[in-house]
Amino acid sequence: MNRPSDIPSPVQHAPEYVRAIAPYVGGKPIEEVARELDLDPATIIKLASNENPRGASPRVQAAIAAAAAELTRYPDGNGFALKAALSKRLRVAPEQIVLGNGSNDVLELVTQAFLRPGDHAVYSQYAFIVYPLATQARGAVGIEVPAKDYGHDLDAMQHAITPQTRVVFIANPNNPTGTWLAGDVVERFVAAVPRDVIVVLDEAYNEFLEPSEQSRSTTWISRYRNLVVSHTFSKAHGLAALRVGYGVMDAAIADLVNRVRQPFNVNALAQAAALAALDDEQYVEDSRVLNRDGMRQLENGLRTLGLRFLPSRGNFVLFETRDADAVFQSLLRQGVIVRPVANYNLPTWLRVTIGTAPENERFLVALGKALDASASTRAH
Ligand SMILES: *Cc1c(COP(=O)(O)O)cnc(C)c1O
């Protein structure tokens, strides 16, 4: 309903920078597509949100069932058991860990703790969209540095740092482009950033890299006390629904960040599940291998269809197609959900998450049909 503009409304008093935020557009949920297109939800496959196609591990499911017996108690607001396990795994002190309601929470908390209105945050063109969103929500100024070959241009990012810069974001690998930088290159960048500027190194897809390429960046924190490394249980560990992730940082930074979080920001089921998932190394390894093989399958399929794609180190791949919107809609009608990335200013590209082998095959067949349909529409 339209309100006459002379009627006072609290909306007009919301900060300009909040009113200017473009809402986050996520992957379409299966139920929504089923409702809108009158499809059976059981026949729809979702390859739109970089989720793990394998389902949660049985060990995680058992841990959740056990934790579900205690739903009337608040969770441990300090996440003692999960932090102890992470501390042992990563060889950092528990005081260096901040747990988040997803790693998205950690990213937001860092901006909350360090950005005032007018401060600068530096990130790359085509980097994860949460960086501009979280920056804007604080009234801070986002400095978007042009990408190089769709990835981070670290030299240009270094030059974009000024006395007003408080936070720099790096996604490695990056979503949605799948671009990746080797550890020594990232470390050289971190070393060159002034020590009073926070560097957030977002490693949500680290577990999908070859073991020899996986980041050791948490071991750099003793040298670079301005470094914040964020990890998630949403992707390779398969816990996206539960919302749990963490940041590793210097204890003095963690102390500040912990002051601005909700006291119980990570729920009890999520803590129990994450603890079990951390222990289930075989599940993560199997997820990595399934993803590696699925990536080859999709790359081969995209090549066969004559489509350009960006080599990706994540669990997704970005491919270009002239009629991205028509192809997206056609895929939806065939019960396959992928992700448009027009909100990244990539209107001719679509992002597809690596699924199981049968899901990948179904996507490729549907994509072939979608391309034929859009080619014949253009011919008319
Ligand atoms: C998925 C993703 C995250 C993690 O999201 P959660 O909030 O942990 O589910 C963080 N960074 C990037 C780049 C991602 O793609």
mmCIF file of C-alpha atoms and ligand atoms in Angstrom:
data_model
loop_
_atom_site.group_PDB
_atom_site.id
_atom_site.type_symbol
_atom_site.label_atom_id
_atom_site.label_comp_id
_atom_site.label_asym_id
_atom_site.label_seq_id
_atom_site.Cartn_x
_atom_site.Cartn_y
_atom_site.Cartn_z
ATOM 1 C CA MET A 1 0.000 0.000 0.000
ATOM 2 C CA ASN A 2 1.216 3.500 -0.806
ATOM 3 C CA ARG A 3 1.432 5.963 2.050
ATOM 4 C CA PRO A 4 0.884 9.611 1.296
ATOM 5 C CA SER A 5 4.358 11.107 1.719
ATOM 6 C CA ASP A 6 3.236 13.814 4.184
ATOM 7 C CA ILE A 7 2.299 11.241 6.853
ATOM 8 C CA PRO A 8 5.281 10.935 9.187
ATOM 9 C CA SER A 9 6.928 7.521 9.231
ATOM 10 C CA PRO A 10 9.896 6.120 11.125
ATOM 11 C CA VAL A 11 11.175 4.903 7.767
ATOM 12 C CA GLN A 12 12.199 8.446 6.852
ATOM 13 C CA HIS A 13 14.429 8.571 9.935
ATOM 14 C CA ALA A 14 16.322 5.379 9.183
ATOM 15 C CA PRO A 15 19.894 6.262 8.216
ATOM 16 C CA GLU A 16 20.264 7.008 4.504
ATOM 17 C CA TYR A 17 22.942 4.293 4.295
ATOM 18 C CA VAL A 18 20.496 1.698 5.627
ATOM 19 C CA ARG A 19 17.716 2.750 3.254
ATOM 20 C CA ALA A 20 20.179 2.449 0.359
ATOM 21 C CA ILE A 21 21.036 -1.217 1.041
ATOM 22 C CA ALA A 22 19.963 -3.544 -1.784
ATOM 23 C CA PRO A 23 18.443 -6.653 -0.148
ATOM 24 C CA TYR A 24 20.528 -9.828 -0.324
ATOM 25 C CA VAL A 25 19.223 -12.193 -3.005
ATOM 26 C CA GLY A 26 19.826 -15.816 -2.058
ATOM 27 C CA GLY A 27 19.382 -19.040 -3.984
ATOM 28 C CA LYS A 28 15.716 -19.831 -4.583
ATOM 29 C CA PRO A 29 14.422 -22.383 -2.062
ATOM 30 C CA ILE A 30 13.100 -25.680 -3.495
ATOM 31 C CA GLU A 31 9.654 -25.165 -1.934
ATOM 32 C CA GLU A 32 9.320 -21.725 -3.494
ATOM 33 C CA VAL A 33 10.137 -22.991 -6.986
ATOM 34 C CA ALA A 34 7.714 -25.906 -6.486
ATOM 35 C CA ARG A 35 4.935 -23.482 -5.483
ATOM 36 C CA GLU A 36 5.592 -20.971 -8.245
ATOM 37 C CA LEU A 37 5.949 -23.457 -11.090
ATOM 38 C CA ASP A 38 3.631 -26.141 -9.788
ATOM 39 C CA LEU A 39 6.369 -28.788 -9.648
ATOM 40 C CA ASP A 40 6.833 -31.712 -7.262
ATOM 41 C CA PRO A 41 9.510 -30.558 -4.763
ATOM 42 C CA ALA A 42 10.968 -34.079 -4.737
ATOM 43 C CA THR A 43 11.925 -33.700 -8.416
ATOM 44 C CA ILE A 44 13.704 -30.353 -8.002
ATOM 45 C CA ILE A 45 17.476 -30.110 -7.568
ATOM 46 C CA LYS A 46 19.039 -27.044 -5.971
ATOM 47 C CA LEU A 47 22.510 -26.131 -7.177
ATOM 48 C CA ALA A 48 22.186 -22.499 -6.136
ATOM 49 C CA SER A 49 23.767 -21.931 -2.718
ATOM 50 C CA ASN A 50 27.042 -23.874 -2.660
ATOM 51 C CA GLU A 51 25.595 -26.354 -0.208
ATOM 52 C CA ASN A 52 27.056 -29.814 0.289
ATOM 53 C CA PRO A 53 25.021 -32.252 -1.852
ATOM 54 C CA ARG A 54 25.741 -35.241 0.419
ATOM 55 C CA GLY A 55 23.565 -34.352 3.395
ATOM 56 C CA ALA A 56 24.911 -34.155 6.947
ATOM 57 C CA SER A 57 27.107 -37.008 8.144
ATOM 58 C CA PRO A 58 25.465 -39.697 10.314
ATOM 59 C CA ARG A 59 27.779 -38.728 13.188
ATOM 60 C CA VAL A 60 26.495 -35.168 13.010
ATOM 61 C CA GLN A 61 22.905 -36.335 12.901
ATOM 62 C CA ALA A 62 23.481 -38.448 16.015
ATOM 63 C CA ALA A 63 25.052 -35.473 17.826
ATOM 64 C CA ILE A 64 22.073 -33.287 16.947
ATOM 65 C CA ALA A 65 19.612 -35.935 18.159
ATOM 66 C CA ALA A 66 21.465 -36.125 21.477
ATOM 67 C CA ALA A 67 21.584 -32.332 21.857
ATOM 68 C CA ALA A 68 17.865 -32.099 21.045
ATOM 69 C CA ALA A 69 17.134 -33.654 24.440
ATOM 70 C CA GLU A 70 18.148 -30.359 26.109
ATOM 71 C CA LEU A 71 16.169 -27.740 24.247
ATOM 72 C CA THR A 72 15.024 -25.807 27.299
ATOM 73 C CA ARG A 73 18.532 -24.682 28.302
ATOM 74 C CA TYR A 74 20.346 -21.744 26.765
ATOM 75 C CA PRO A 75 23.401 -22.797 24.779
ATOM 76 C CA ASP A 76 26.894 -22.269 26.175
ATOM 77 C CA GLY A 77 27.395 -18.619 25.252
ATOM 78 C CA ASN A 78 31.162 -19.107 25.239
ATOM 79 C CA GLY A 79 31.080 -22.271 23.145
ATOM 80 C CA PHE A 80 33.597 -23.935 25.464
ATOM 81 C CA ALA A 81 33.663 -27.415 23.906
ATOM 82 C CA LEU A 82 33.698 -26.253 20.283
ATOM 83 C CA LYS A 83 36.378 -23.649 20.936
ATOM 84 C CA ALA A 84 38.485 -26.213 22.812
ATOM 85 C CA ALA A 85 38.300 -28.584 19.844
ATOM 86 C CA LEU A 86 39.110 -25.825 17.336
ATOM 87 C CA SER A 87 41.916 -24.589 19.546
ATOM 88 C CA LYS A 88 43.505 -28.036 19.565
ATOM 89 C CA ARG A 89 43.031 -28.497 15.825
ATOM 90 C CA LEU A 90 44.374 -25.080 14.834
ATOM 91 C CA ARG A 91 46.929 -24.663 17.622
ATOM 92 C CA VAL A 92 45.611 -21.305 18.698
ATOM 93 C CA ALA A 93 44.329 -20.275 22.135
ATOM 94 C CA PRO A 94 40.557 -20.548 22.711
ATOM 95 C CA GLU A 95 40.646 -16.793 23.432
ATOM 96 C CA GLN A 96 41.592 -16.271 19.781
ATOM 97 C CA ILE A 97 38.354 -17.792 18.471
ATOM 98 C CA VAL A 98 35.035 -16.041 17.901
ATOM 99 C CA LEU A 99 32.094 -18.297 17.081
ATOM 100 C CA GLY A 100 29.422 -17.005 14.720
ATOM 101 C CA ASN A 101 25.895 -17.746 13.580
ATOM 102 C CA GLY A 102 27.469 -18.750 10.286
ATOM 103 C CA SER A 103 30.760 -17.135 9.306
ATOM 104 C CA ASN A 104 28.585 -14.362 7.869
ATOM 105 C CA ASP A 105 27.984 -13.377 11.502
ATOM 106 C CA VAL A 106 31.747 -13.138 12.090
ATOM 107 C CA LEU A 107 32.131 -10.874 9.039
ATOM 108 C CA GLU A 108 29.330 -8.621 10.327
ATOM 109 C CA LEU A 109 30.747 -8.573 13.858
ATOM 110 C CA VAL A 110 34.123 -7.421 12.591
ATOM 111 C CA THR A 111 32.514 -4.514 10.752
ATOM 112 C CA GLN A 112 30.450 -3.725 13.847
ATOM 113 C CA ALA A 113 33.541 -3.626 16.044
ATOM 114 C CA PHE A 114 35.787 -1.664 13.668
ATOM 115 C CA LEU A 115 33.815 0.479 11.211
ATOM 116 C CA ARG A 116 32.387 3.898 12.014
ATOM 117 C CA PRO A 117 30.292 5.863 9.518
ATOM 118 C CA GLY A 118 32.703 7.309 6.972
ATOM 119 C CA ASP A 119 35.498 4.785 7.528
ATOM 120 C CA HIS A 120 36.734 2.874 4.506
ATOM 121 C CA ALA A 121 36.564 -0.875 3.845
ATOM 122 C CA VAL A 122 38.464 -2.218 0.839
ATOM 123 C CA TYR A 123 37.354 -5.250 -1.173
ATOM 124 C CA SER A 124 37.582 -6.526 -4.727
ATOM 125 C CA GLN A 125 35.120 -6.181 -7.563
ATOM 126 C CA TYR A 126 33.199 -9.503 -7.789
ATOM 127 C CA ALA A 127 34.135 -10.419 -4.202
ATOM 128 C CA PHE A 128 31.540 -12.004 -1.903
ATOM 129 C CA ILE A 129 28.591 -9.592 -1.690
ATOM 130 C CA VAL A 130 28.392 -9.698 2.099
ATOM 131 C CA TYR A 131 31.468 -7.398 2.253
ATOM 132 C CA PRO A 132 29.706 -4.424 0.633
ATOM 133 C CA LEU A 133 26.500 -5.219 2.537
ATOM 134 C CA ALA A 134 28.176 -5.336 5.942
ATOM 135 C CA THR A 135 30.182 -2.214 5.133
ATOM 136 C CA GLN A 136 27.098 -0.274 4.071
ATOM 137 C CA ALA A 137 25.155 -1.316 7.167
ATOM 138 C CA ARG A 138 27.722 0.568 9.284
ATOM 139 C CA GLY A 139 27.564 3.697 7.148
ATOM 140 C CA ALA A 140 31.136 3.045 6.092
ATOM 141 C CA VAL A 141 32.463 3.615 2.575
ATOM 142 C CA GLY A 142 33.148 0.571 0.413
ATOM 143 C CA ILE A 143 36.207 0.925 -1.801
ATOM 144 C CA GLU A 144 35.739 -1.598 -4.596
ATOM 145 C CA VAL A 145 39.002 -2.357 -6.351
ATOM 146 C CA PRO A 146 38.692 -3.471 -10.013
ATOM 147 C CA ALA A 147 39.300 -7.198 -10.407
ATOM 148 C CA LYS A 148 42.120 -8.694 -12.447
ATOM 149 C CA ASP A 149 40.913 -11.649 -14.550
ATOM 150 C CA TYR A 150 37.814 -11.788 -12.296
ATOM 151 C CA GLY A 151 40.006 -12.270 -9.197
ATOM 152 C CA HIS A 152 41.569 -10.084 -6.517
ATOM 153 C CA ASP A 153 44.219 -7.641 -7.746
ATOM 154 C CA LEU A 154 46.260 -7.573 -4.548
ATOM 155 C CA ASP A 155 48.670 -4.859 -5.736
ATOM 156 C CA ALA A 156 45.771 -2.564 -6.576
ATOM 157 C CA MET A 157 44.114 -3.416 -3.262
ATOM 158 C CA GLN A 158 47.273 -2.519 -1.400
ATOM 159 C CA HIS A 159 47.341 0.839 -3.174
ATOM 160 C CA ALA A 160 43.681 1.433 -2.259
ATOM 161 C CA ILE A 161 44.522 1.386 1.453
ATOM 162 C CA THR A 162 44.560 4.907 2.913
ATOM 163 C CA PRO A 163 44.630 6.349 6.453
ATOM 164 C CA GLN A 164 40.813 6.045 6.427
ATOM 165 C CA THR A 165 40.920 2.283 5.772
ATOM 166 C CA ARG A 166 39.971 0.158 8.770
ATOM 167 C CA VAL A 167 39.143 -3.205 7.177
ATOM 168 C CA VAL A 168 40.239 -5.108 4.052
ATOM 169 C CA PHE A 169 38.336 -8.194 2.895
ATOM 170 C CA ILE A 170 39.840 -11.061 0.889
ATOM 171 C CA ALA A 171 37.838 -14.142 -0.127
ATOM 172 C CA ASN A 172 40.131 -17.052 -0.933
ATOM 173 C CA PRO A 173 38.786 -18.909 -2.871
ATOM 174 C CA ASN A 174 36.310 -16.217 -3.867
ATOM 175 C CA ASN A 175 32.592 -16.688 -4.354
ATOM 176 C CA PRO A 176 31.083 -16.316 -7.001
ATOM 177 C CA THR A 177 34.134 -16.350 -9.307
ATOM 178 C CA GLY A 178 36.005 -19.326 -7.800
ATOM 179 C CA THR A 179 39.327 -17.495 -8.183
ATOM 180 C CA TRP A 180 42.112 -18.424 -5.781
ATOM 181 C CA LEU A 181 45.456 -17.041 -4.637
ATOM 182 C CA ALA A 182 48.331 -19.186 -3.341
ATOM 183 C CA GLY A 183 49.179 -18.853 0.352
ATOM 184 C CA ASP A 184 52.568 -17.185 -0.137
ATOM 185 C CA VAL A 185 50.984 -14.490 -2.312
ATOM 186 C CA VAL A 186 48.313 -13.813 0.298
ATOM 187 C CA GLU A 187 50.863 -13.709 3.090
ATOM 188 C CA ARG A 188 52.972 -11.180 1.192
ATOM 189 C CA PHE A 189 49.872 -8.995 0.902
ATOM 190 C CA VAL A 190 49.017 -9.318 4.599
ATOM 191 C CA ALA A 191 52.610 -8.428 5.478
ATOM 192 C CA ALA A 192 52.326 -5.228 3.410
ATOM 193 C CA VAL A 193 49.099 -4.007 5.040
ATOM 194 C CA PRO A 194 49.599 -1.504 7.885
ATOM 195 C CA ARG A 195 49.290 -3.302 11.254
ATOM 196 C CA ASP A 196 46.411 -1.084 12.381
ATOM 197 C CA VAL A 197 44.182 -2.179 9.475
ATOM 198 C CA ILE A 198 42.151 -5.379 9.907
ATOM 199 C CA VAL A 199 42.583 -7.950 7.123
ATOM 200 C CA VAL A 200 39.662 -10.380 6.969
ATOM 201 C CA LEU A 201 40.705 -13.519 5.122
ATOM 202 C CA ASP A 202 37.512 -15.419 4.335
ATOM 203 C CA GLU A 203 38.341 -19.080 3.712
ATOM 204 C CA ALA A 204 34.829 -20.547 3.435
ATOM 205 C CA TYR A 205 35.963 -22.925 0.645
ATOM 206 C CA ASN A 206 39.399 -23.856 1.995
ATOM 207 C CA GLU A 207 38.470 -27.522 2.509
ATOM 208 C CA PHE A 208 37.794 -27.962 -1.219
ATOM 209 C CA LEU A 209 41.420 -27.199 -2.129
ATOM 210 C CA GLU A 210 43.951 -29.978 -2.608
ATOM 211 C CA PRO A 211 45.403 -30.748 0.852
ATOM 212 C CA SER A 212 48.811 -29.362 -0.198
ATOM 213 C CA GLU A 213 47.172 -26.073 -1.196
ATOM 214 C CA GLN A 214 44.998 -25.598 1.870
ATOM 215 C CA SER A 215 45.671 -22.438 3.780
ATOM 216 C CA ARG A 216 47.841 -22.317 6.902
ATOM 217 C CA SER A 217 46.877 -18.710 7.486
ATOM 218 C CA THR A 218 45.838 -19.182 11.128
ATOM 219 C CA THR A 219 49.534 -19.789 11.872
ATOM 220 C CA TRP A 220 50.334 -16.267 10.594
ATOM 221 C CA ILE A 221 48.299 -14.523 13.270
ATOM 222 C CA SER A 222 51.170 -14.383 15.772
ATOM 223 C CA ARG A 223 53.105 -12.364 13.167
ATOM 224 C CA TYR A 224 50.233 -10.248 11.817
ATOM 225 C CA ARG A 225 48.003 -9.319 14.732
ATOM 226 C CA ASN A 226 45.606 -7.481 12.449
ATOM 227 C CA LEU A 227 44.658 -10.704 10.617
ATOM 228 C CA VAL A 228 41.207 -12.283 11.026
ATOM 229 C CA VAL A 229 40.679 -15.677 9.356
ATOM 230 C CA SER A 230 37.086 -16.847 8.930
ATOM 231 C CA HIS A 231 35.946 -20.425 8.349
ATOM 232 C CA THR A 232 32.524 -22.021 8.089
ATOM 233 C CA PHE A 233 30.776 -25.320 8.732
ATOM 234 C CA SER A 234 28.231 -24.501 5.992
ATOM 235 C CA LYS A 235 30.100 -25.792 2.968
ATOM 236 C CA ALA A 236 32.425 -28.813 3.145
ATOM 237 C CA HIS A 237 30.999 -29.879 6.536
ATOM 238 C CA GLY A 238 27.449 -29.745 5.188
ATOM 239 C CA LEU A 239 25.809 -27.727 8.005
ATOM 240 C CA ALA A 240 24.417 -24.690 6.178
ATOM 241 C CA ALA A 241 20.992 -24.944 7.833
ATOM 242 C CA LEU A 242 22.429 -24.717 11.345
ATOM 243 C CA ARG A 243 24.421 -21.494 10.854
ATOM 244 C CA VAL A 244 27.811 -21.976 12.445
ATOM 245 C CA GLY A 245 31.227 -20.606 11.600
ATOM 246 C CA TYR A 246 34.177 -19.016 13.378
ATOM 247 C CA GLY A 247 36.897 -16.440 13.149
ATOM 248 C CA VAL A 248 40.476 -16.848 14.364
ATOM 249 C CA MET A 249 42.341 -13.707 15.369
ATOM 250 C CA ASP A 250 44.577 -12.100 17.958
ATOM 251 C CA ALA A 251 43.065 -12.405 21.447
ATOM 252 C CA ALA A 252 42.786 -8.601 21.822
ATOM 253 C CA ILE A 253 40.756 -8.389 18.586
ATOM 254 C CA ALA A 254 38.609 -11.381 19.597
ATOM 255 C CA ASP A 255 37.891 -9.707 22.928
ATOM 256 C CA LEU A 256 36.500 -6.640 21.137
ATOM 257 C CA VAL A 257 34.526 -8.652 18.594
ATOM 258 C CA ASN A 258 33.007 -10.796 21.356
ATOM 259 C CA ARG A 259 31.674 -7.666 23.052
ATOM 260 C CA VAL A 260 29.415 -6.795 20.127
ATOM 261 C CA ARG A 261 27.976 -10.240 19.476
ATOM 262 C CA GLN A 262 24.736 -11.559 20.909
ATOM 263 C CA PRO A 263 25.462 -13.519 24.108
ATOM 264 C CA PHE A 264 23.986 -16.728 22.596
ATOM 265 C CA ASN A 265 24.697 -16.214 18.904
ATOM 266 C CA VAL A 266 25.413 -19.910 18.168
ATOM 267 C CA ASN A 267 22.619 -22.269 19.145
ATOM 268 C CA ALA A 268 23.109 -25.530 21.024
ATOM 269 C CA LEU A 269 22.328 -27.864 18.118
ATOM 270 C CA ALA A 270 24.765 -25.984 15.914
ATOM 271 C CA GLN A 271 27.529 -26.231 18.532
ATOM 272 C CA ALA A 272 26.962 -29.966 19.005
ATOM 273 C CA ALA A 273 26.836 -30.560 15.258
ATOM 274 C CA ALA A 274 29.961 -28.520 14.562
ATOM 275 C CA LEU A 275 31.872 -30.417 17.237
ATOM 276 C CA ALA A 276 30.906 -33.736 15.648
ATOM 277 C CA ALA A 277 31.585 -32.426 12.129
ATOM 278 C CA LEU A 278 35.063 -31.256 13.098
ATOM 279 C CA ASP A 279 35.854 -34.773 14.212
ATOM 280 C CA ASP A 280 34.461 -36.411 11.078
ATOM 281 C CA GLU A 281 37.486 -35.839 8.865
ATOM 282 C CA GLN A 282 36.478 -38.628 6.502
ATOM 283 C CA TYR A 283 33.230 -36.827 5.655
ATOM 284 C CA VAL A 284 35.123 -33.665 4.716
ATOM 285 C CA GLU A 285 37.671 -35.620 2.673
ATOM 286 C CA ASP A 286 34.912 -37.510 0.832
ATOM 287 C CA SER A 287 33.172 -34.178 0.159
ATOM 288 C CA ARG A 288 36.389 -32.767 -1.303
ATOM 289 C CA VAL A 289 36.857 -35.755 -3.608
ATOM 290 C CA LEU A 290 33.200 -35.749 -4.722
ATOM 291 C CA ASN A 291 33.546 -32.038 -5.462
ATOM 292 C CA ARG A 292 36.797 -32.469 -7.403
ATOM 293 C CA ASP A 293 35.278 -35.188 -9.582
ATOM 294 C CA GLY A 294 32.026 -33.256 -10.011
ATOM 295 C CA MET A 295 34.002 -30.169 -11.040
ATOM 296 C CA ARG A 296 35.646 -32.165 -13.856
ATOM 297 C CA GLN A 297 32.272 -33.500 -14.928
ATOM 298 C CA LEU A 298 30.781 -30.000 -15.086
ATOM 299 C CA GLU A 299 33.819 -28.483 -16.804
ATOM 300 C CA ASN A 300 33.731 -31.176 -19.472
ATOM 301 C CA GLY A 301 30.008 -30.700 -19.929
ATOM 302 C CA LEU A 302 30.285 -26.919 -20.197
ATOM 303 C CA ARG A 303 33.112 -27.299 -22.729
ATOM 304 C CA THR A 304 31.002 -29.688 -24.783
ATOM 305 C CA LEU A 305 28.208 -27.113 -24.790
ATOM 306 C CA GLY A 306 30.705 -24.508 -25.979
ATOM 307 C CA LEU A 307 30.304 -22.302 -22.929
ATOM 308 C CA ARG A 308 32.960 -20.136 -21.358
ATOM 309 C CA PHE A 309 33.532 -20.703 -17.633
ATOM 310 C CA LEU A 310 35.983 -19.502 -14.993
ATOM 311 C CA PRO A 311 38.285 -22.195 -13.566
ATOM 312 C CA SER A 312 37.070 -22.520 -9.972
ATOM 313 C CA ARG A 313 38.648 -23.703 -6.720
ATOM 314 C CA GLY A 314 35.348 -23.738 -4.840
ATOM 315 C CA ASN A 315 32.337 -26.074 -4.993
ATOM 316 C CA PHE A 316 30.704 -24.071 -7.783
ATOM 317 C CA VAL A 317 31.501 -22.771 -11.235
ATOM 318 C CA LEU A 318 30.563 -19.551 -12.998
ATOM 319 C CA PHE A 319 29.687 -19.908 -16.691
ATOM 320 C CA GLU A 320 28.735 -17.342 -19.305
ATOM 321 C CA THR A 321 25.666 -17.491 -21.471
ATOM 322 C CA ARG A 322 24.261 -14.650 -23.546
ATOM 323 C CA ASP A 323 20.664 -15.052 -22.342
ATOM 324 C CA ALA A 324 21.445 -15.783 -18.710
ATOM 325 C CA ASP A 325 17.980 -14.845 -17.502
ATOM 326 C CA ALA A 326 16.171 -16.972 -20.119
ATOM 327 C CA VAL A 327 18.498 -19.890 -19.400
ATOM 328 C CA PHE A 328 17.930 -19.511 -15.651
ATOM 329 C CA GLN A 329 14.141 -19.511 -16.152
ATOM 330 C CA SER A 330 14.265 -22.495 -18.487
ATOM 331 C CA LEU A 331 16.360 -24.436 -15.966
ATOM 332 C CA LEU A 332 13.826 -23.576 -13.250
ATOM 333 C CA ARG A 333 10.985 -24.924 -15.363
ATOM 334 C CA GLN A 334 13.018 -28.131 -15.727
ATOM 335 C CA GLY A 335 13.366 -28.309 -11.948
ATOM 336 C CA VAL A 336 17.018 -27.204 -11.740
ATOM 337 C CA ILE A 337 17.845 -24.179 -9.576
ATOM 338 C CA VAL A 338 21.104 -22.330 -10.273
ATOM 339 C CA ARG A 339 22.150 -18.823 -9.218
ATOM 340 C CA PRO A 340 21.927 -15.654 -11.293
ATOM 341 C CA VAL A 341 24.704 -13.190 -10.434
ATOM 342 C CA ALA A 342 23.352 -9.971 -11.939
ATOM 343 C CA ASN A 343 23.621 -8.508 -8.412
ATOM 344 C CA TYR A 344 27.402 -8.900 -8.833
ATOM 345 C CA ASN A 345 27.183 -6.945 -12.063
ATOM 346 C CA LEU A 346 27.727 -10.196 -13.966
ATOM 347 C CA PRO A 347 24.414 -10.254 -15.895
ATOM 348 C CA THR A 348 25.595 -12.694 -18.583
ATOM 349 C CA TRP A 349 26.818 -15.319 -16.104
ATOM 350 C CA LEU A 350 25.221 -18.029 -13.977
ATOM 351 C CA ARG A 351 26.732 -19.852 -11.015
ATOM 352 C CA VAL A 352 26.110 -23.552 -10.545
ATOM 353 C CA THR A 353 27.050 -25.498 -7.422
ATOM 354 C CA ILE A 354 28.736 -28.878 -7.892
ATOM 355 C CA GLY A 355 26.187 -31.561 -7.001
ATOM 356 C CA THR A 356 26.291 -35.345 -6.942
ATOM 357 C CA ALA A 357 27.219 -37.005 -10.258
ATOM 358 C CA PRO A 358 23.539 -37.637 -11.203
ATOM 359 C CA GLU A 359 22.613 -34.049 -10.286
ATOM 360 C CA ASN A 360 25.457 -32.692 -12.410
ATOM 361 C CA GLU A 361 24.341 -34.845 -15.312
ATOM 362 C CA ARG A 362 20.753 -33.688 -14.955
ATOM 363 C CA PHE A 363 21.887 -30.063 -14.873
ATOM 364 C CA LEU A 364 23.978 -30.481 -18.040
ATOM 365 C CA VAL A 365 21.118 -32.115 -19.957
ATOM 366 C CA ALA A 366 18.714 -29.385 -18.809
ATOM 367 C CA LEU A 367 21.251 -26.696 -19.704
ATOM 368 C CA GLY A 368 21.594 -28.110 -23.229
ATOM 369 C CA LYS A 369 17.833 -27.871 -23.658
ATOM 370 C CA ALA A 370 17.743 -24.367 -22.189
ATOM 371 C CA LEU A 371 20.428 -23.212 -24.650
ATOM 372 C CA ASP A 372 18.579 -24.768 -27.626
ATOM 373 C CA ALA A 373 15.373 -23.020 -26.540
ATOM 374 C CA SER A 374 17.025 -19.630 -26.139
ATOM 375 C CA ALA A 375 18.867 -20.010 -29.489
ATOM 376 C CA SER A 376 15.615 -20.765 -31.327
ATOM 377 C CA THR A 377 13.857 -17.817 -29.623
ATOM 378 C CA ARG A 378 16.650 -15.537 -30.799
ATOM 379 C CA ALA A 379 16.391 -16.898 -34.350
ATOM 380 C CA HIS A 380 12.706 -15.904 -34.544
HETATM 381 C C1 LIG B 1 29.119 -19.308 1.855
HETATM 382 C C2 LIG B 1 30.134 -18.269 2.158
HETATM 383 C C3 LIG B 1 30.393 -17.874 3.464
HETATM 384 C C4 LIG B 1 29.831 -18.576 4.634
HETATM 385 O O1 LIG B 1 28.571 -18.405 4.935
HETATM 386 P P1 LIG B 1 28.029 -18.929 6.331
HETATM 387 O O2 LIG B 1 27.450 -17.709 6.941
HETATM 388 O O3 LIG B 1 29.153 -19.474 7.126
HETATM 389 O O4 LIG B 1 27.016 -19.946 5.951
HETATM 390 C C5 LIG B 1 31.400 -16.962 3.706
HETATM 391 N N1 LIG B 1 32.108 -16.457 2.720
HETATM 392 C C6 LIG B 1 31.909 -16.806 1.442
HETATM 393 C C7 LIG B 1 32.803 -16.254 0.400
HETATM 394 C C8 LIG B 1 30.904 -17.706 1.127
HETATM 395 O O5 LIG B 1 30.671 -18.021 -0.144
#
